[in-house]
């Protein structure tokens, strides 16, 4: 049965970073509608036009709530949900003190299942309908996440995290087991339903050249998979990589040498980049993922989003929980805005919204399926209440256009702003 969801709509006609004034890249329908048929978006636009196309369709009236594509979180760690908001450490210490012990607990498959279910339910409650998540070293961590996502109808990317050095006993593999267990997971999950496999070396400090070589070969044999890792997050980490791999021209080179760059490569953070790295990221069609709440929480540095986009590099946006301090892509957009201000660039609300939807979908090379309201995309939607708290509502009451109406929710909103969530056309919230 076809359904029509009515509300306000914002739809991108172009990339708001491409040069035109950002507000002009977006169509606003004050009275809009999305027509859903068989889990997909059949059409989106002004309500009268959409209603005329499907006169028999059942209606869900969301009033003046803003209907958007569900948010896409392009980098996170579901095994770290249990250690989110852990105090006082920077990256390497934080990994050793909180993260690795937390990931060790996923040796228990029941715990992995519970963490996966909890994380995906938290994501949905915050309006996030797709995520790219790291697992742990345990193959069953990837099984648990893919199974929980399939049960919720969600399009996700994930992979077993590979580490064969500088990792504690119990979170340690080797090049061959990383390759073989990842290959078995690809066969089991990649392309099954809405799942995509992401080959996942954690980062160069915990993956030897032999492991990166094996995973590069695996990616070459499975080129439709994604590849996710970390790059140049903290200055101390970059110095450590220089010590570990003195032959490399720079940090990116430690991946590049083994075939781990290119379309479908996702590099989390990428804050402290050399000019050569910027050039190669752009030329190769790799994506970097901005994790602003994490970058301030762990004290990593200020990612220059405007410059990175201007360099021709694909950029997605992500929570990076549990290094990030919020499950909310609204809070994440707010943090991206604040960091942009510190770098001298006020990102327009249209640009923030784009990063959290189509930009992240493009980073994941999934923009044909998620991240837009284009006909043919999955009906993964979020409806936002633009007056979800008294503080937000009073500011919105003074708004003179849709951007002024939306920006208080971007800056001050959270899961209370999420009035509805649909995944493949099914209402979940
Ligand atoms: N670098 C290597 N592993 C991690 C991780 O789990 N979180 C973050 N933020 N950075 C990393
Ligand atoms: Zn990460």
Tab-separated table of C-alpha atoms and ligand atoms in Angstrom:
chain	number	residue	atom	x	y	z
A	1	UNK	CA	0.000	0.000	0.000
A	2	UNK	CA	1.436	3.375	-1.013
A	3	UNK	CA	1.807	5.984	1.725
A	4	UNK	CA	2.265	9.724	1.743
A	5	UNK	CA	4.130	11.453	4.577
A	6	UNK	CA	3.433	15.186	4.666
A	7	UNK	CA	5.458	17.968	6.268
A	8	UNK	CA	8.048	20.542	5.291
A	9	UNK	CA	10.776	19.289	2.946
A	10	UNK	CA	14.325	20.361	2.120
A	11	UNK	CA	15.744	18.776	-1.002
A	12	UNK	CA	19.223	19.402	-2.441
A	13	UNK	CA	19.422	20.244	-6.131
A	14	UNK	CA	23.207	20.600	-5.991
A	15	UNK	CA	26.208	20.219	-3.698
A	16	UNK	CA	26.132	23.263	-1.364
A	17	UNK	CA	29.954	23.292	-1.263
A	18	UNK	CA	30.268	23.538	-5.060
A	19	UNK	CA	30.305	27.342	-5.268
A	20	UNK	CA	26.711	28.550	-5.563
A	21	UNK	CA	25.282	30.289	-2.471
A	22	UNK	CA	24.395	27.298	-0.262
A	23	UNK	CA	20.764	28.323	0.287
A	24	UNK	CA	20.239	28.327	-3.494
A	25	UNK	CA	21.197	24.670	-3.801
A	26	UNK	CA	18.167	23.588	-1.784
A	27	UNK	CA	14.454	23.460	-2.553
A	28	UNK	CA	12.160	24.143	0.375
A	29	UNK	CA	8.574	22.913	0.256
A	30	UNK	CA	6.687	24.507	3.154
A	31	UNK	CA	3.896	22.032	2.417
A	32	UNK	CA	5.642	19.020	1.034
A	33	UNK	CA	5.204	15.284	0.864
A	34	UNK	CA	7.086	12.070	0.275
A	35	UNK	CA	5.339	9.232	-1.545
A	36	UNK	CA	6.535	5.815	-0.344
A	37	UNK	CA	5.994	2.657	-2.366
A	38	UNK	CA	7.517	-0.721	-1.532
A	39	UNK	CA	10.028	0.756	0.877
A	40	UNK	CA	11.336	3.300	-1.593
A	41	UNK	CA	10.766	6.965	-2.284
A	42	UNK	CA	8.503	7.112	-5.339
A	43	UNK	CA	8.404	10.930	-5.383
A	44	UNK	CA	8.976	13.965	-3.164
A	45	UNK	CA	7.770	17.533	-3.684
A	46	UNK	CA	4.882	19.922	-3.079
A	47	UNK	CA	2.012	18.091	-1.383
A	48	UNK	CA	-0.584	18.890	-4.057
A	49	UNK	CA	1.586	17.419	-6.808
A	50	UNK	CA	2.427	14.316	-4.823
A	51	UNK	CA	-1.169	13.748	-3.656
A	52	UNK	CA	-2.415	13.975	-7.245
A	53	UNK	CA	-0.071	11.141	-8.219
A	54	UNK	CA	-1.434	8.742	-5.628
A	55	UNK	CA	-4.978	9.660	-4.707
A	56	UNK	CA	-5.574	6.358	-2.869
A	57	UNK	CA	-2.447	6.499	-0.717
A	58	UNK	CA	-2.755	6.475	3.077
A	59	UNK	CA	-1.592	9.728	4.667
A	60	UNK	CA	0.693	10.314	7.628
A	61	UNK	CA	0.478	14.000	8.485
A	62	UNK	CA	3.600	15.295	10.238
A	63	UNK	CA	2.269	18.881	10.354
A	64	UNK	CA	5.083	21.416	9.965
A	65	UNK	CA	7.794	18.980	10.949
A	66	UNK	CA	10.783	18.930	8.628
A	67	UNK	CA	11.150	15.691	6.681
A	68	UNK	CA	14.705	14.871	5.653
A	69	UNK	CA	16.657	11.821	4.564
A	70	UNK	CA	17.657	9.856	7.686
A	71	UNK	CA	21.074	10.916	8.956
A	72	UNK	CA	24.141	8.965	7.837
A	73	UNK	CA	26.901	8.485	10.430
A	74	UNK	CA	29.974	7.708	8.332
A	75	UNK	CA	32.351	6.556	11.094
A	76	UNK	CA	31.634	5.110	14.491
A	77	UNK	CA	32.551	2.224	16.780
A	78	UNK	CA	29.527	0.352	18.098
A	79	UNK	CA	31.728	-1.670	20.524
A	80	UNK	CA	32.564	1.631	22.256
A	81	UNK	CA	28.990	2.557	23.152
A	82	UNK	CA	29.737	1.250	26.650
A	83	UNK	CA	32.764	3.532	27.130
A	84	UNK	CA	31.372	6.771	25.667
A	85	UNK	CA	32.215	9.821	27.828
A	86	UNK	CA	35.316	8.384	29.525
A	87	UNK	CA	37.358	11.085	31.193
A	88	UNK	CA	40.764	12.592	30.890
A	89	UNK	CA	42.827	10.817	28.209
A	90	UNK	CA	44.186	11.606	24.773
A	91	UNK	CA	44.132	9.153	21.876
A	92	UNK	CA	46.804	6.551	22.652
A	93	UNK	CA	46.124	6.564	26.427
A	94	UNK	CA	42.406	6.619	25.792
A	95	UNK	CA	42.690	3.517	23.597
A	96	UNK	CA	44.723	1.651	26.208
A	97	UNK	CA	42.791	2.785	29.271
A	98	UNK	CA	39.195	2.612	28.114
A	99	UNK	CA	38.805	1.395	24.540
A	100	UNK	CA	40.729	-1.853	24.421
A	101	UNK	CA	39.300	-3.152	27.736
A	102	UNK	CA	35.825	-2.204	26.469
A	103	UNK	CA	36.411	-4.006	23.158
A	104	UNK	CA	37.742	-7.054	25.008
A	105	UNK	CA	34.301	-7.521	26.563
A	106	UNK	CA	32.930	-8.274	23.068
A	107	UNK	CA	34.712	-11.633	23.221
A	108	UNK	CA	31.325	-12.639	24.621
A	109	UNK	CA	28.974	-12.946	21.611
A	110	UNK	CA	25.933	-12.153	23.775
A	111	UNK	CA	27.526	-8.884	24.841
A	112	UNK	CA	28.375	-8.080	21.207
A	113	UNK	CA	24.745	-8.676	20.234
A	114	UNK	CA	23.457	-6.506	23.060
A	115	UNK	CA	25.877	-3.671	22.214
A	116	UNK	CA	24.923	-3.829	18.522
A	117	UNK	CA	21.205	-3.709	19.300
A	118	UNK	CA	21.587	-0.917	21.830
A	119	UNK	CA	23.729	1.174	19.463
A	120	UNK	CA	21.357	0.807	16.516
A	121	UNK	CA	18.356	1.647	18.699
A	122	UNK	CA	20.164	4.740	20.001
A	123	UNK	CA	21.022	5.710	16.430
A	124	UNK	CA	17.396	5.418	15.313
A	125	UNK	CA	16.205	7.409	18.339
A	126	UNK	CA	18.547	10.185	17.172
A	127	UNK	CA	17.319	10.061	13.551
A	128	UNK	CA	20.309	8.165	12.168
A	129	UNK	CA	19.235	5.468	9.731
A	130	UNK	CA	22.638	4.372	8.340
A	131	UNK	CA	26.045	3.950	9.974
A	132	UNK	CA	29.518	2.784	9.106
A	133	UNK	CA	30.846	1.027	12.183
A	134	UNK	CA	34.067	-0.590	13.228
A	135	UNK	CA	33.756	-3.914	15.001
A	136	UNK	CA	36.317	-5.536	17.280
A	137	UNK	CA	38.886	-8.157	16.447
A	138	UNK	CA	36.196	-10.814	16.953
A	139	UNK	CA	34.529	-11.955	13.712
A	140	UNK	CA	31.257	-12.387	15.620
A	141	UNK	CA	31.299	-8.624	16.344
A	142	UNK	CA	30.637	-8.012	12.646
A	143	UNK	CA	28.019	-10.778	12.510
A	144	UNK	CA	26.224	-9.247	15.505
A	145	UNK	CA	26.121	-5.773	13.964
A	146	UNK	CA	24.979	-6.905	10.519
A	147	UNK	CA	22.295	-9.144	12.032
A	148	UNK	CA	20.960	-6.370	14.282
A	149	UNK	CA	20.912	-3.945	11.332
A	150	UNK	CA	19.112	-6.472	9.118
A	151	UNK	CA	16.485	-6.977	11.841
A	152	UNK	CA	15.848	-3.220	11.713
A	153	UNK	CA	15.978	-2.993	7.901
A	154	UNK	CA	18.955	-0.622	8.050
A	155	UNK	CA	21.630	-0.056	5.390
A	156	UNK	CA	24.961	-0.253	7.203
A	157	UNK	CA	28.638	-0.748	6.532
A	158	UNK	CA	30.836	-2.549	9.041
A	159	UNK	CA	33.846	-4.750	9.409
A	160	UNK	CA	35.899	-6.817	11.803
A	161	UNK	CA	38.677	-4.564	13.128
A	162	UNK	CA	42.154	-5.913	12.378
A	163	UNK	CA	45.167	-5.394	14.720
A	164	UNK	CA	48.363	-7.427	14.701
A	165	UNK	CA	50.711	-5.197	16.707
A	166	UNK	CA	50.661	-2.805	19.663
A	167	UNK	CA	47.428	-4.392	20.817
A	168	UNK	CA	46.865	-6.204	24.109
A	169	UNK	CA	46.647	-9.963	24.440
A	170	UNK	CA	43.125	-10.946	23.477
A	171	UNK	CA	42.784	-8.209	20.851
A	172	UNK	CA	45.567	-9.423	18.632
A	173	UNK	CA	45.409	-11.216	15.277
A	174	UNK	CA	47.895	-11.724	12.453
A	175	UNK	CA	47.988	-10.958	8.760
A	176	UNK	CA	46.601	-14.339	7.696
A	177	UNK	CA	43.736	-14.558	10.212
A	178	UNK	CA	42.768	-10.924	9.556
A	179	UNK	CA	42.607	-11.685	5.834
A	180	UNK	CA	40.818	-15.005	6.116
A	181	UNK	CA	38.238	-13.983	8.717
A	182	UNK	CA	37.497	-10.767	6.813
A	183	UNK	CA	37.132	-12.772	3.587
A	184	UNK	CA	34.646	-15.135	5.275
A	185	UNK	CA	32.633	-12.144	6.535
A	186	UNK	CA	32.598	-10.614	3.056
A	187	UNK	CA	31.199	-13.860	1.685
A	188	UNK	CA	28.599	-13.937	4.473
A	189	UNK	CA	27.447	-10.313	4.500
A	190	UNK	CA	28.627	-8.069	1.659
A	191	UNK	CA	25.635	-7.234	-0.527
A	192	UNK	CA	23.257	-9.354	1.577
A	193	UNK	CA	20.121	-7.253	2.015
A	194	UNK	CA	21.332	-3.737	2.769
A	195	UNK	CA	24.733	-4.714	4.222
A	196	UNK	CA	28.083	-3.538	2.884
A	197	UNK	CA	31.354	-4.921	4.137
A	198	UNK	CA	34.122	-2.494	5.056
A	199	UNK	CA	37.611	-3.974	5.242
A	200	UNK	CA	38.858	-2.524	8.543
A	201	UNK	CA	42.500	-2.182	9.534
A	202	UNK	CA	42.249	-0.136	12.757
A	203	UNK	CA	45.221	2.150	11.912
A	204	UNK	CA	48.895	1.857	11.046
A	205	UNK	CA	50.127	1.750	14.668
A	206	UNK	CA	48.154	-1.478	15.183
A	207	UNK	CA	48.446	-2.981	11.664
A	208	UNK	CA	51.857	-4.121	10.450
A	209	UNK	CA	52.856	-3.692	6.807
A	210	UNK	CA	52.233	-7.431	6.360
A	211	UNK	CA	48.657	-7.044	7.603
A	212	UNK	CA	48.041	-3.952	5.470
A	213	UNK	CA	49.435	-5.848	2.461
A	214	UNK	CA	47.063	-8.768	3.090
A	215	UNK	CA	44.066	-6.451	3.485
A	216	UNK	CA	45.080	-4.499	0.352
A	217	UNK	CA	45.039	-7.782	-1.569
A	218	UNK	CA	41.642	-8.623	-0.078
A	219	UNK	CA	40.246	-5.253	-1.187
A	220	UNK	CA	41.693	-5.691	-4.690
A	221	UNK	CA	39.873	-9.043	-4.869
A	222	UNK	CA	36.636	-7.465	-3.535
A	223	UNK	CA	36.624	-3.942	-4.992
A	224	UNK	CA	32.957	-3.217	-4.222
A	225	UNK	CA	33.738	-3.405	-0.503
A	226	UNK	CA	34.580	-0.274	1.439
A	227	UNK	CA	37.841	0.187	3.373
A	228	UNK	CA	37.747	2.115	6.648
A	229	UNK	CA	40.574	3.174	8.931
A	230	UNK	CA	42.030	6.177	10.810
A	231	UNK	CA	44.478	8.801	9.535
A	232	UNK	CA	46.393	11.660	11.188
A	233	UNK	CA	44.090	12.173	14.137
A	234	UNK	CA	46.634	13.360	16.718
A	235	UNK	CA	50.129	14.817	16.387
A	236	UNK	CA	51.616	12.135	18.697
A	237	UNK	CA	50.039	9.408	16.568
A	238	UNK	CA	51.545	10.892	13.381
A	239	UNK	CA	54.977	10.963	15.058
A	240	UNK	CA	54.543	7.327	16.133
A	241	UNK	CA	53.734	6.292	12.558
A	242	UNK	CA	56.875	8.108	11.377
A	243	UNK	CA	58.908	6.071	13.899
A	244	UNK	CA	57.225	2.784	13.000
A	245	UNK	CA	57.484	3.236	9.222
A	246	UNK	CA	60.456	5.510	8.500
A	247	UNK	CA	60.389	4.503	4.815
A	248	UNK	CA	56.979	6.115	4.273
A	249	UNK	CA	56.670	9.575	2.715
A	250	UNK	CA	53.882	10.371	5.178
A	251	UNK	CA	51.099	8.630	7.129
A	252	UNK	CA	48.851	8.145	4.080
A	253	UNK	CA	51.739	6.453	2.290
A	254	UNK	CA	51.613	3.588	4.828
A	255	UNK	CA	48.158	2.762	3.406
A	256	UNK	CA	48.831	3.805	-0.184
A	257	UNK	CA	51.835	1.471	-0.458
A	258	UNK	CA	49.489	-1.480	0.103
A	259	UNK	CA	46.648	-0.415	-2.198
A	260	UNK	CA	44.510	0.973	0.626
A	261	UNK	CA	43.427	4.251	-0.976
A	262	UNK	CA	40.907	4.970	-3.710
A	263	UNK	CA	37.143	5.121	-4.228
A	264	UNK	CA	35.466	3.513	-1.210
A	265	UNK	CA	38.343	4.283	1.179
A	266	UNK	CA	37.182	6.100	4.322
A	267	UNK	CA	39.781	7.821	6.475
A	268	UNK	CA	38.505	8.927	9.879
A	269	UNK	CA	39.709	12.298	11.227
A	270	UNK	CA	42.512	13.284	8.745
A	271	UNK	CA	43.262	16.481	10.655
A	272	UNK	CA	47.038	16.879	10.450
A	273	UNK	CA	47.671	16.340	6.724
A	274	UNK	CA	50.706	17.099	4.579
A	275	UNK	CA	50.158	18.718	1.151
A	276	UNK	CA	51.025	15.440	-0.603
A	277	UNK	CA	48.413	13.592	1.414
A	278	UNK	CA	45.756	16.145	0.461
A	279	UNK	CA	46.656	15.771	-3.207
A	280	UNK	CA	46.571	11.998	-3.125
A	281	UNK	CA	43.308	11.849	-1.169
A	282	UNK	CA	41.696	14.089	-3.792
A	283	UNK	CA	43.214	12.405	-6.857
A	284	UNK	CA	42.423	8.910	-5.640
A	285	UNK	CA	38.749	9.600	-4.874
A	286	UNK	CA	39.183	8.595	-1.233
A	287	UNK	CA	36.949	10.122	1.435
A	288	UNK	CA	37.807	11.612	4.787
A	289	UNK	CA	35.352	11.659	7.656
A	290	UNK	CA	35.007	14.665	9.941
A	291	UNK	CA	34.398	13.598	13.551
A	292	UNK	CA	34.046	16.944	15.324
A	293	UNK	CA	32.768	15.935	18.776
A	294	UNK	CA	35.524	13.327	18.978
A	295	UNK	CA	38.206	15.735	17.814
A	296	UNK	CA	37.444	18.118	20.655
A	297	UNK	CA	36.635	15.405	23.222
A	298	UNK	CA	39.926	13.511	22.768
A	299	UNK	CA	41.788	16.759	22.113
A	300	UNK	CA	42.838	15.831	18.571
A	301	UNK	CA	42.699	19.192	16.787
A	302	UNK	CA	40.643	21.312	14.427
A	303	UNK	CA	39.679	19.720	11.102
A	304	UNK	CA	39.498	22.380	8.393
A	305	UNK	CA	36.353	21.251	6.592
A	306	UNK	CA	36.095	24.130	4.126
A	307	UNK	CA	39.725	23.748	3.087
A	308	UNK	CA	39.439	19.991	2.702
A	309	UNK	CA	36.369	20.312	0.486
A	310	UNK	CA	38.110	23.061	-1.501
A	311	UNK	CA	41.048	20.677	-1.993
A	312	UNK	CA	38.633	18.393	-3.866
A	313	UNK	CA	38.435	15.716	-1.166
A	314	UNK	CA	35.146	13.959	-0.401
A	315	UNK	CA	34.094	14.668	3.179
A	316	UNK	CA	31.580	12.813	5.329
A	317	UNK	CA	30.418	13.557	8.866
A	318	UNK	CA	30.354	11.210	11.821
A	319	UNK	CA	29.898	10.829	15.549
A	320	UNK	CA	32.915	8.525	16.096
A	321	UNK	CA	31.249	7.276	19.281
A	322	UNK	CA	32.708	6.321	21.775
A	323	UNK	CA	35.602	8.740	20.987
A	324	UNK	CA	32.824	11.104	20.029
A	325	UNK	CA	30.662	12.348	22.854
A	326	UNK	CA	27.204	12.170	21.274
A	327	UNK	CA	25.026	9.782	19.275
A	328	UNK	CA	23.265	12.772	17.724
A	329	UNK	CA	24.095	13.961	14.216
A	330	UNK	CA	22.427	17.257	15.204
A	331	UNK	CA	24.980	17.684	17.990
A	332	UNK	CA	27.653	16.591	15.509
A	333	UNK	CA	26.575	19.276	13.013
A	334	UNK	CA	26.706	21.827	15.848
A	335	UNK	CA	30.261	20.762	16.684
A	336	UNK	CA	31.227	21.004	12.996
A	337	UNK	CA	29.808	24.531	12.961
A	338	UNK	CA	31.772	25.526	16.064
A	339	UNK	CA	35.027	24.094	14.688
A	340	UNK	CA	34.361	25.855	11.377
A	341	UNK	CA	34.026	29.121	13.271
A	342	UNK	CA	37.383	28.539	14.966
A	343	UNK	CA	38.922	28.000	11.522
A	344	UNK	CA	37.293	31.197	10.228
A	345	UNK	CA	34.512	29.572	8.174
A	346	UNK	CA	30.858	29.720	9.170
A	347	UNK	CA	29.379	26.602	7.572
A	348	UNK	CA	25.861	27.334	6.286
A	349	UNK	CA	23.050	25.174	7.735
A	350	UNK	CA	22.556	23.752	4.232
A	351	UNK	CA	26.191	22.628	4.215
A	352	UNK	CA	25.867	21.070	7.674
A	353	UNK	CA	22.720	19.243	6.650
A	354	UNK	CA	24.333	18.048	3.434
A	355	UNK	CA	27.346	16.658	5.305
A	356	UNK	CA	25.045	14.692	7.626
A	357	UNK	CA	23.040	13.196	4.752
A	358	UNK	CA	24.159	13.224	1.111
A	359	UNK	CA	27.799	14.083	1.884
A	360	UNK	CA	28.185	11.087	4.184
A	361	UNK	CA	26.254	8.909	1.731
A	362	UNK	CA	28.666	9.942	-1.040
A	363	UNK	CA	31.649	9.208	1.191
A	364	UNK	CA	30.203	5.701	1.584
A	365	UNK	CA	29.439	5.565	-2.172
A	366	UNK	CA	25.830	4.819	-1.228
A	367	UNK	CA	24.173	8.014	-2.496
A	368	UNK	CA	21.994	6.052	-4.936
A	369	UNK	CA	20.339	4.357	-1.954
A	370	UNK	CA	20.574	6.666	1.082
A	371	UNK	CA	21.105	10.295	2.044
A	372	UNK	CA	18.697	11.988	-0.389
A	373	UNK	CA	14.976	12.317	-1.088
A	374	UNK	CA	15.491	11.369	-4.730
A	375	UNK	CA	12.977	9.007	-6.319
A	376	UNK	CA	14.340	5.475	-6.189
A	377	UNK	CA	16.191	5.924	-2.906
A	378	UNK	CA	15.218	3.842	0.096
A	379	UNK	CA	12.521	5.512	2.199
A	380	UNK	CA	14.881	6.154	5.124
A	381	UNK	CA	13.475	9.351	6.618
A	382	UNK	CA	13.591	11.497	9.722
A	383	UNK	CA	10.973	14.088	10.700
A	384	UNK	CA	12.337	16.887	12.896
A	385	UNK	CA	10.308	18.996	15.281
A	386	UNK	CA	11.844	22.468	14.867
A	387	UNK	CA	10.502	23.605	18.243
A	388	UNK	CA	11.405	20.631	20.427
A	389	UNK	CA	12.397	22.564	23.572
A	390	UNK	CA	11.278	25.939	24.929
A	391	UNK	CA	14.682	27.477	24.172
A	392	UNK	CA	14.625	26.271	20.566
A	393	UNK	CA	10.951	27.119	20.076
A	394	UNK	CA	11.325	30.750	21.209
A	395	UNK	CA	14.228	31.306	18.799
A	396	UNK	CA	12.398	29.622	15.967
A	397	UNK	CA	9.387	31.879	16.582
A	398	UNK	CA	11.571	34.795	15.455
A	399	UNK	CA	12.864	33.041	12.327
A	400	UNK	CA	12.453	34.848	9.038
A	401	UNK	CA	13.226	31.924	6.749
A	402	UNK	CA	13.662	28.147	6.861
A	403	UNK	CA	17.376	28.424	7.665
A	404	UNK	CA	16.736	30.569	10.712
A	405	UNK	CA	13.990	28.119	11.651
A	406	UNK	CA	16.323	25.114	11.325
A	407	UNK	CA	19.574	26.462	12.760
A	408	UNK	CA	18.442	26.520	16.435
A	409	UNK	CA	17.605	22.811	16.132
A	410	UNK	CA	21.013	22.099	14.584
A	411	UNK	CA	22.754	23.984	17.400
A	412	UNK	CA	20.591	22.999	20.373
A	413	UNK	CA	18.619	19.947	19.239
A	414	UNK	CA	18.974	16.308	20.258
A	415	UNK	CA	16.786	13.205	20.241
A	416	UNK	CA	13.872	15.271	21.538
A	417	UNK	CA	13.712	16.865	18.072
A	418	UNK	CA	13.185	13.486	16.384
A	419	UNK	CA	9.430	13.182	15.796
A	420	UNK	CA	9.489	10.264	13.370
A	421	UNK	CA	11.902	7.827	11.747
A	422	UNK	CA	11.220	5.501	8.813
A	423	UNK	CA	13.558	2.777	7.596
A	424	UNK	CA	12.818	1.347	4.155
A	425	UNK	CA	9.330	2.809	4.542
A	426	UNK	CA	8.637	1.204	7.949
A	427	UNK	CA	8.047	3.578	10.815
A	428	UNK	CA	10.549	2.864	13.623
A	429	UNK	CA	10.099	5.927	15.875
B	1	LIG	N1	42.466	5.448	16.222
B	1	LIG	C1	42.608	4.107	16.298
B	1	LIG	N2	41.558	3.538	16.903
B	1	LIG	C2	40.715	4.528	17.228
B	1	LIG	C3	39.446	4.560	17.877
B	1	LIG	O1	38.882	3.550	18.283
B	1	LIG	N3	38.895	5.786	18.024
B	1	LIG	C4	39.488	6.917	17.582
B	1	LIG	N4	38.875	8.083	17.752
B	1	LIG	N5	40.677	6.911	16.972
B	1	LIG	C5	41.280	5.724	16.801
B	2	LIG	ZN1	37.249	5.919	14.871
